[in-house]
């Protein structure tokens, strides 16, 4: 891996692209320490929030080590890195997911299983392995966890065609999570990402995501559009102090619409990335995925330098993500 180049050499857009990937990775690693813990348990241990990436947690992660969130986002990222004209992005991503599942992955003993894999993800990958067709996989309607939202970010960063962005977001989600709440959430999230990396203010970027959700759900009363509206109403700082309110299900424990709403609330929070991500983790339960999804938006909004240097320096795939991001923003002429 080539040494880091100084962040001052990046264009604002490059910084936001790199920031998005590292924000996802950092949020995942920060939250992994406290995964599954309640708001009250976290408040008793860390009254002001956990501000360092220290590893541990229920799966004894090394500090800065990717969980399944970052690993699977990496699978999508590598698909965009390796794609040639005419390639099926969903198939490339799906094949990378199978490599991850079967142990062909950095930091793992060859052939070993992932430390953790969600039920819908395992079901969908089993069907994909059998069919070889990303459009004939998925866990089916009713499986509406956040396992595809956590990994969808690279499509928003590296697919400049907005119609293809929607198609690829939906199809890559559908490999494991084909419930429309998941597929539309991924498309709407990536619409926000695509606006943010172009320098669009957060409120306008969220409006673009809402407009796409309304289009895909045939109106403003669909569940994804409603989740984004909830994200506009709630405040991350208040939830960090008092826990998630009833309109967020009172849990934030893995439902895709809660994670999307929380990410919207995070990117609309006027504070810096570090303070917002610390507070997202303070809310509790699915702390790694909630912080990964929010971190992707915050990094796309604020850029690489908003991520504390101490966080960046400990990330397992930090240098790789940065190198790929810069290569893709150059080769695809998206600067």
Tab-separated table of C-alpha atoms in Angstrom:
chain	number	residue	atom	x	y	z
A	1	UNK	CA	0.000	0.000	0.000
A	2	UNK	CA	1.403	3.382	-0.965
A	3	UNK	CA	1.996	5.901	1.831
A	4	UNK	CA	-0.737	8.404	2.540
A	5	UNK	CA	-0.477	11.565	0.514
A	6	UNK	CA	-1.164	14.808	2.390
A	7	UNK	CA	-4.843	15.646	2.655
A	8	UNK	CA	-4.020	19.175	1.440
A	9	UNK	CA	-3.422	17.748	-2.064
A	10	UNK	CA	-7.032	16.574	-2.386
A	11	UNK	CA	-9.759	18.497	-4.117
A	12	UNK	CA	-12.820	19.195	-1.945
A	13	UNK	CA	-14.719	16.478	-3.787
A	14	UNK	CA	-11.962	13.925	-3.342
A	15	UNK	CA	-11.823	14.747	0.357
A	16	UNK	CA	-15.541	14.135	0.672
A	17	UNK	CA	-15.334	10.804	-1.178
A	18	UNK	CA	-12.460	9.623	1.016
A	19	UNK	CA	-14.229	11.034	4.076
A	20	UNK	CA	-17.369	9.049	3.310
A	21	UNK	CA	-15.522	5.719	3.161
A	22	UNK	CA	-13.418	6.427	6.227
A	23	UNK	CA	-16.438	7.824	8.074
A	24	UNK	CA	-18.280	4.543	7.541
A	25	UNK	CA	-15.243	2.528	8.655
A	26	UNK	CA	-14.629	4.735	11.713
A	27	UNK	CA	-18.278	4.700	12.777
A	28	UNK	CA	-18.335	0.911	12.499
A	29	UNK	CA	-15.187	0.527	14.618
A	30	UNK	CA	-16.221	3.105	17.215
A	31	UNK	CA	-19.617	1.482	17.657
A	32	UNK	CA	-18.332	-2.115	17.695
A	33	UNK	CA	-17.133	-1.730	21.297
A	34	UNK	CA	-20.657	-1.091	22.587
A	35	UNK	CA	-22.770	-3.155	20.200
A	36	UNK	CA	-26.026	-4.490	21.692
A	37	UNK	CA	-25.706	-2.397	24.866
A	38	UNK	CA	-28.692	-0.327	25.929
A	39	UNK	CA	-28.690	3.433	26.155
A	40	UNK	CA	-28.710	3.195	29.942
A	41	UNK	CA	-25.786	0.773	30.091
A	42	UNK	CA	-23.695	2.986	27.828
A	43	UNK	CA	-24.587	6.082	29.850
A	44	UNK	CA	-23.375	4.431	33.045
A	45	UNK	CA	-20.025	3.450	31.507
A	46	UNK	CA	-19.410	6.476	29.305
A	47	UNK	CA	-21.506	9.440	30.498
A	48	UNK	CA	-19.984	11.674	27.817
A	49	UNK	CA	-19.701	8.976	25.175
A	50	UNK	CA	-16.900	6.750	23.925
A	51	UNK	CA	-14.464	8.932	21.994
A	52	UNK	CA	-11.715	6.450	21.117
A	53	UNK	CA	-11.611	3.397	18.876
A	54	UNK	CA	-10.565	0.725	21.349
A	55	UNK	CA	-11.993	-2.541	20.005
A	56	UNK	CA	-13.463	-5.211	22.241
A	57	UNK	CA	-17.218	-5.532	22.431
A	58	UNK	CA	-19.206	-8.775	22.281
A	59	UNK	CA	-17.002	-10.171	19.496
A	60	UNK	CA	-13.640	-9.023	20.963
A	61	UNK	CA	-12.679	-6.974	17.907
A	62	UNK	CA	-9.102	-5.666	17.653
A	63	UNK	CA	-9.089	-1.861	17.673
A	64	UNK	CA	-9.895	-0.564	14.185
A	65	UNK	CA	-10.814	-3.985	12.807
A	66	UNK	CA	-13.679	-4.053	10.319
A	67	UNK	CA	-16.898	-5.756	11.352
A	68	UNK	CA	-19.252	-7.213	8.763
A	69	UNK	CA	-20.458	-3.664	8.025
A	70	UNK	CA	-17.132	-2.427	6.683
A	71	UNK	CA	-16.204	-5.818	5.230
A	72	UNK	CA	-19.316	-5.918	3.056
A	73	UNK	CA	-18.984	-2.246	2.080
A	74	UNK	CA	-15.481	-3.208	0.983
A	75	UNK	CA	-17.021	-5.944	-1.158
A	76	UNK	CA	-19.068	-3.323	-3.020
A	77	UNK	CA	-16.093	-0.954	-3.231
A	78	UNK	CA	-13.900	-3.642	-4.811
A	79	UNK	CA	-16.635	-4.316	-7.364
A	80	UNK	CA	-16.437	-0.697	-8.534
A	81	UNK	CA	-12.646	-0.822	-8.507
A	82	UNK	CA	-12.501	-3.961	-10.639
A	83	UNK	CA	-15.427	-3.308	-12.993
A	84	UNK	CA	-14.904	-3.222	-16.743
A	85	UNK	CA	-17.365	-1.736	-19.244
A	86	UNK	CA	-20.460	-3.881	-19.436
A	87	UNK	CA	-19.868	-5.719	-16.159
A	88	UNK	CA	-22.834	-6.470	-13.918
A	89	UNK	CA	-22.098	-4.548	-10.691
A	90	UNK	CA	-24.519	-6.634	-8.647
A	91	UNK	CA	-22.841	-9.848	-9.744
A	92	UNK	CA	-19.372	-8.476	-8.985
A	93	UNK	CA	-20.499	-7.361	-5.538
A	94	UNK	CA	-22.279	-10.650	-4.883
A	95	UNK	CA	-19.195	-12.646	-5.804
A	96	UNK	CA	-17.156	-10.533	-3.386
A	97	UNK	CA	-19.717	-11.198	-0.658
A	98	UNK	CA	-19.270	-14.934	-1.230
A	99	UNK	CA	-15.492	-14.559	-0.973
A	100	UNK	CA	-15.967	-12.742	2.308
A	101	UNK	CA	-18.349	-15.427	3.567
A	102	UNK	CA	-15.975	-18.246	2.620
A	103	UNK	CA	-12.864	-16.719	4.153
A	104	UNK	CA	-11.059	-15.282	1.123
A	105	UNK	CA	-10.571	-12.032	3.018
A	106	UNK	CA	-7.725	-10.000	4.592
A	107	UNK	CA	-7.209	-10.552	8.293
A	108	UNK	CA	-8.982	-13.936	8.328
A	109	UNK	CA	-7.698	-17.483	8.287
A	110	UNK	CA	-8.333	-18.765	4.734
A	111	UNK	CA	-11.580	-20.710	4.624
A	112	UNK	CA	-12.818	-19.393	7.965
A	113	UNK	CA	-16.316	-18.030	8.479
A	114	UNK	CA	-17.018	-14.382	9.304
A	115	UNK	CA	-17.073	-13.559	12.994
A	116	UNK	CA	-20.669	-12.434	12.575
A	117	UNK	CA	-23.157	-12.588	9.702
A	118	UNK	CA	-26.784	-11.537	9.779
A	119	UNK	CA	-29.557	-14.057	9.174
A	120	UNK	CA	-30.938	-12.298	6.088
A	121	UNK	CA	-27.425	-11.910	4.705
A	122	UNK	CA	-26.662	-15.596	5.198
A	123	UNK	CA	-29.997	-16.598	3.640
A	124	UNK	CA	-29.576	-14.332	0.642
A	125	UNK	CA	-25.987	-15.379	0.009
A	126	UNK	CA	-27.005	-19.026	0.201
A	127	UNK	CA	-29.589	-18.417	-2.507
A	128	UNK	CA	-27.126	-16.417	-4.573
A	129	UNK	CA	-24.553	-19.185	-4.340
A	130	UNK	CA	-27.119	-21.680	-5.625
A	131	UNK	CA	-28.589	-19.559	-8.419
A	132	UNK	CA	-25.589	-17.457	-9.443
A	133	UNK	CA	-28.154	-14.757	-10.192
A	134	UNK	CA	-28.271	-11.599	-8.035
A	135	UNK	CA	-31.900	-11.090	-9.076
A	136	UNK	CA	-32.940	-14.520	-7.767
A	137	UNK	CA	-31.530	-14.315	-4.271
A	138	UNK	CA	-32.577	-12.286	-1.242
A	139	UNK	CA	-34.182	-13.243	2.036
A	140	UNK	CA	-37.656	-12.198	0.876
A	141	UNK	CA	-40.244	-9.629	1.903
A	142	UNK	CA	-40.422	-9.191	5.653
A	143	UNK	CA	-36.654	-9.236	6.228
A	144	UNK	CA	-36.086	-5.511	6.706
A	145	UNK	CA	-32.866	-5.280	8.660
A	146	UNK	CA	-30.145	-2.751	7.916
A	147	UNK	CA	-27.680	-5.282	6.476
A	148	UNK	CA	-27.731	-3.876	2.942
A	149	UNK	CA	-27.942	-0.213	3.958
A	150	UNK	CA	-24.689	-0.639	5.893
A	151	UNK	CA	-22.759	-1.590	2.741
A	152	UNK	CA	-24.381	0.405	-0.075
A	153	UNK	CA	-22.254	3.580	0.144
A	154	UNK	CA	-19.790	2.930	-2.744
A	155	UNK	CA	-22.609	3.078	-5.301
A	156	UNK	CA	-23.444	6.620	-4.201
A	157	UNK	CA	-19.782	7.571	-4.472
A	158	UNK	CA	-18.803	5.970	-7.765
A	159	UNK	CA	-21.876	5.646	-9.984
A	160	UNK	CA	-22.342	9.104	-11.558
A	161	UNK	CA	-25.349	8.105	-13.690
A	162	UNK	CA	-28.339	8.712	-11.425
A	163	UNK	CA	-30.582	6.091	-13.020
A	164	UNK	CA	-27.840	3.486	-12.807
A	165	UNK	CA	-27.259	4.577	-9.203
A	166	UNK	CA	-30.850	3.648	-8.407
A	167	UNK	CA	-30.695	0.363	-10.315
A	168	UNK	CA	-27.397	-0.726	-8.786
A	169	UNK	CA	-28.420	0.318	-5.269
A	170	UNK	CA	-31.587	-1.771	-5.558
A	171	UNK	CA	-29.968	-4.827	-7.149
A	172	UNK	CA	-26.962	-4.957	-4.812
A	173	UNK	CA	-29.317	-4.689	-1.841
A	174	UNK	CA	-31.566	-7.405	-3.277
A	175	UNK	CA	-28.819	-10.029	-3.205
A	176	UNK	CA	-29.587	-10.355	0.501
A	177	UNK	CA	-32.244	-7.756	1.399
A	178	UNK	CA	-34.910	-7.585	-1.295
A	179	UNK	CA	-37.668	-6.172	0.917
A	180	UNK	CA	-38.617	-2.832	-0.661
A	181	UNK	CA	-37.982	-0.979	2.569
A	182	UNK	CA	-34.344	-2.025	2.188
A	183	UNK	CA	-33.935	-1.523	-1.551
A	184	UNK	CA	-35.565	1.921	-1.523
A	185	UNK	CA	-33.607	2.927	1.572
A	186	UNK	CA	-30.338	2.077	-0.188
A	187	UNK	CA	-31.320	4.060	-3.280
A	188	UNK	CA	-32.452	7.084	-1.252
A	189	UNK	CA	-29.318	6.965	0.934
A	190	UNK	CA	-27.094	6.888	-2.146
A	191	UNK	CA	-28.986	9.785	-3.678
A	192	UNK	CA	-28.067	11.796	-0.576
A	193	UNK	CA	-24.444	10.644	-0.824
A	194	UNK	CA	-24.181	11.654	-4.485
A	195	UNK	CA	-25.399	15.155	-3.647
A	196	UNK	CA	-23.149	15.564	-0.615
A	197	UNK	CA	-19.920	14.698	-2.411
A	198	UNK	CA	-20.769	17.371	-4.992
A	199	UNK	CA	-20.942	19.956	-2.215
A	200	UNK	CA	-24.727	20.161	-1.938
A	201	UNK	CA	-25.815	21.382	1.532
A	202	UNK	CA	-27.098	18.595	3.755
A	203	UNK	CA	-30.702	19.803	3.862
A	204	UNK	CA	-30.881	19.922	0.055
A	205	UNK	CA	-29.181	16.532	-0.233
A	206	UNK	CA	-31.785	15.004	2.090
A	207	UNK	CA	-34.528	16.562	-0.014
A	208	UNK	CA	-33.060	14.806	-3.065
A	209	UNK	CA	-33.206	11.515	-1.178
A	210	UNK	CA	-36.792	12.181	-0.133
A	211	UNK	CA	-37.773	12.985	-3.718
A	212	UNK	CA	-36.324	9.703	-4.932
A	213	UNK	CA	-38.059	7.760	-2.158
A	214	UNK	CA	-41.367	9.406	-3.111
A	215	UNK	CA	-40.800	8.474	-6.747
A	216	UNK	CA	-39.986	4.846	-5.943
A	217	UNK	CA	-42.826	4.535	-3.430
A	218	UNK	CA	-45.388	6.302	-5.640
A	219	UNK	CA	-46.000	9.186	-3.277
A	220	UNK	CA	-45.079	10.796	0.006
A	221	UNK	CA	-46.707	8.214	2.269
A	222	UNK	CA	-44.316	5.299	1.806
A	223	UNK	CA	-42.319	3.890	4.707
A	224	UNK	CA	-38.902	5.077	3.483
A	225	UNK	CA	-40.110	8.601	2.850
A	226	UNK	CA	-41.696	8.517	6.294
A	227	UNK	CA	-38.455	7.381	7.913
A	228	UNK	CA	-36.601	10.280	6.338
A	229	UNK	CA	-39.258	12.667	7.608
A	230	UNK	CA	-38.719	11.203	11.080
A	231	UNK	CA	-35.007	11.862	10.680
A	232	UNK	CA	-35.796	15.522	10.073
A	233	UNK	CA	-37.771	15.751	13.327
A	234	UNK	CA	-35.548	13.947	15.816
A	235	UNK	CA	-32.311	15.282	17.314
A	236	UNK	CA	-29.220	13.124	17.743
A	237	UNK	CA	-28.033	15.028	20.829
A	238	UNK	CA	-31.401	14.586	22.543
A	239	UNK	CA	-31.454	10.865	21.778
A	240	UNK	CA	-27.900	10.547	23.114
A	241	UNK	CA	-29.024	12.104	26.394
A	242	UNK	CA	-32.410	10.448	26.793
A	243	UNK	CA	-32.457	7.422	24.500
A	244	UNK	CA	-34.415	6.862	21.280
A	245	UNK	CA	-37.962	8.271	21.362
A	246	UNK	CA	-41.091	6.213	20.573
A	247	UNK	CA	-41.170	7.479	16.982
A	248	UNK	CA	-37.801	5.733	16.474
A	249	UNK	CA	-39.224	2.505	17.843
A	250	UNK	CA	-37.485	3.157	21.142
A	251	UNK	CA	-34.655	0.819	20.157
A	252	UNK	CA	-32.476	1.656	17.100
A	253	UNK	CA	-31.616	-2.025	17.091
A	254	UNK	CA	-31.272	-2.975	13.443
A	255	UNK	CA	-34.489	-2.091	11.581
A	256	UNK	CA	-33.526	-0.453	8.295
A	257	UNK	CA	-35.956	2.455	8.649
A	258	UNK	CA	-34.660	3.361	12.110
A	259	UNK	CA	-31.062	3.298	10.901
A	260	UNK	CA	-31.941	5.446	7.877
A	261	UNK	CA	-33.839	7.950	10.041
A	262	UNK	CA	-30.904	8.177	12.427
A	263	UNK	CA	-28.477	8.779	9.548
A	264	UNK	CA	-30.678	11.592	8.230
A	265	UNK	CA	-30.816	13.162	11.689
A	266	UNK	CA	-27.018	12.863	11.912
A	267	UNK	CA	-26.249	14.557	8.606
A	268	UNK	CA	-28.664	17.389	9.439
A	269	UNK	CA	-26.948	17.932	12.804
A	270	UNK	CA	-24.864	21.081	12.560
A	271	UNK	CA	-22.046	19.809	14.771
A	272	UNK	CA	-18.859	18.208	13.503
A	273	UNK	CA	-18.534	14.566	12.518
A	274	UNK	CA	-16.772	13.429	15.698
A	275	UNK	CA	-19.348	14.799	18.131
A	276	UNK	CA	-22.261	13.502	16.086
A	277	UNK	CA	-20.838	9.980	15.720
A	278	UNK	CA	-20.015	9.781	19.424
A	279	UNK	CA	-23.641	10.661	20.150
A	280	UNK	CA	-24.986	8.150	17.612
A	281	UNK	CA	-23.124	5.423	19.492
A	282	UNK	CA	-24.456	6.719	22.834
A	283	UNK	CA	-28.004	5.947	21.650
A	284	UNK	CA	-27.253	2.236	21.978
A	285	UNK	CA	-28.175	-1.180	20.561
A	286	UNK	CA	-26.989	-1.544	16.939
A	287	UNK	CA	-24.204	0.904	17.592
A	288	UNK	CA	-21.751	-0.241	14.918
A	289	UNK	CA	-24.170	-0.255	11.994
A	290	UNK	CA	-25.977	2.919	13.052
A	291	UNK	CA	-22.647	4.729	13.323
A	292	UNK	CA	-21.329	3.241	10.059
A	293	UNK	CA	-24.362	4.394	8.076
A	294	UNK	CA	-24.369	7.825	9.721
A	295	UNK	CA	-20.584	8.065	9.343
A	296	UNK	CA	-20.815	7.586	5.595
A	297	UNK	CA	-23.091	10.605	5.269
A	298	UNK	CA	-21.109	12.731	7.709
A	299	UNK	CA	-17.843	11.972	5.941
A	300	UNK	CA	-19.423	12.820	2.587
A	301	UNK	CA	-20.607	16.101	4.111
A	302	UNK	CA	-17.476	17.135	6.029
A	303	UNK	CA	-14.545	15.482	4.247
A	304	UNK	CA	-11.570	13.452	5.371
A	305	UNK	CA	-10.074	15.988	7.760
A	306	UNK	CA	-13.223	15.960	9.898
A	307	UNK	CA	-12.370	12.420	11.004
A	308	UNK	CA	-9.987	12.505	13.980
A	309	UNK	CA	-6.481	11.528	12.964
A	310	UNK	CA	-6.306	8.970	15.789
A	311	UNK	CA	-9.377	7.247	14.342
A	312	UNK	CA	-8.056	7.288	10.778
A	313	UNK	CA	-4.703	5.839	11.752
A	314	UNK	CA	-6.200	2.733	13.381
A	315	UNK	CA	-8.613	1.659	10.615
A	316	UNK	CA	-7.903	-1.760	9.143
A	317	UNK	CA	-8.712	-0.756	5.559
A	318	UNK	CA	-8.104	2.986	5.910
A	319	UNK	CA	-5.156	3.234	3.524
A	320	UNK	CA	-6.738	0.862	1.025
A	321	UNK	CA	-10.020	2.752	1.013
A	322	UNK	CA	-8.222	6.037	0.489
A	323	UNK	CA	-6.105	4.672	-2.351
A	324	UNK	CA	-9.094	3.152	-4.164
A	325	UNK	CA	-11.168	6.304	-3.702
A	326	UNK	CA	-8.479	8.489	-5.229
A	327	UNK	CA	-7.908	6.080	-8.099
A	328	UNK	CA	-11.623	5.940	-8.911
A	329	UNK	CA	-12.191	9.685	-8.676
A	330	UNK	CA	-9.338	10.107	-11.164
A	331	UNK	CA	-10.004	7.285	-13.604
A	332	UNK	CA	-13.743	7.911	-13.722
A	333	UNK	CA	-13.134	11.662	-14.091
A	334	UNK	CA	-15.574	12.507	-11.318
A	335	UNK	CA	-13.454	15.265	-9.787
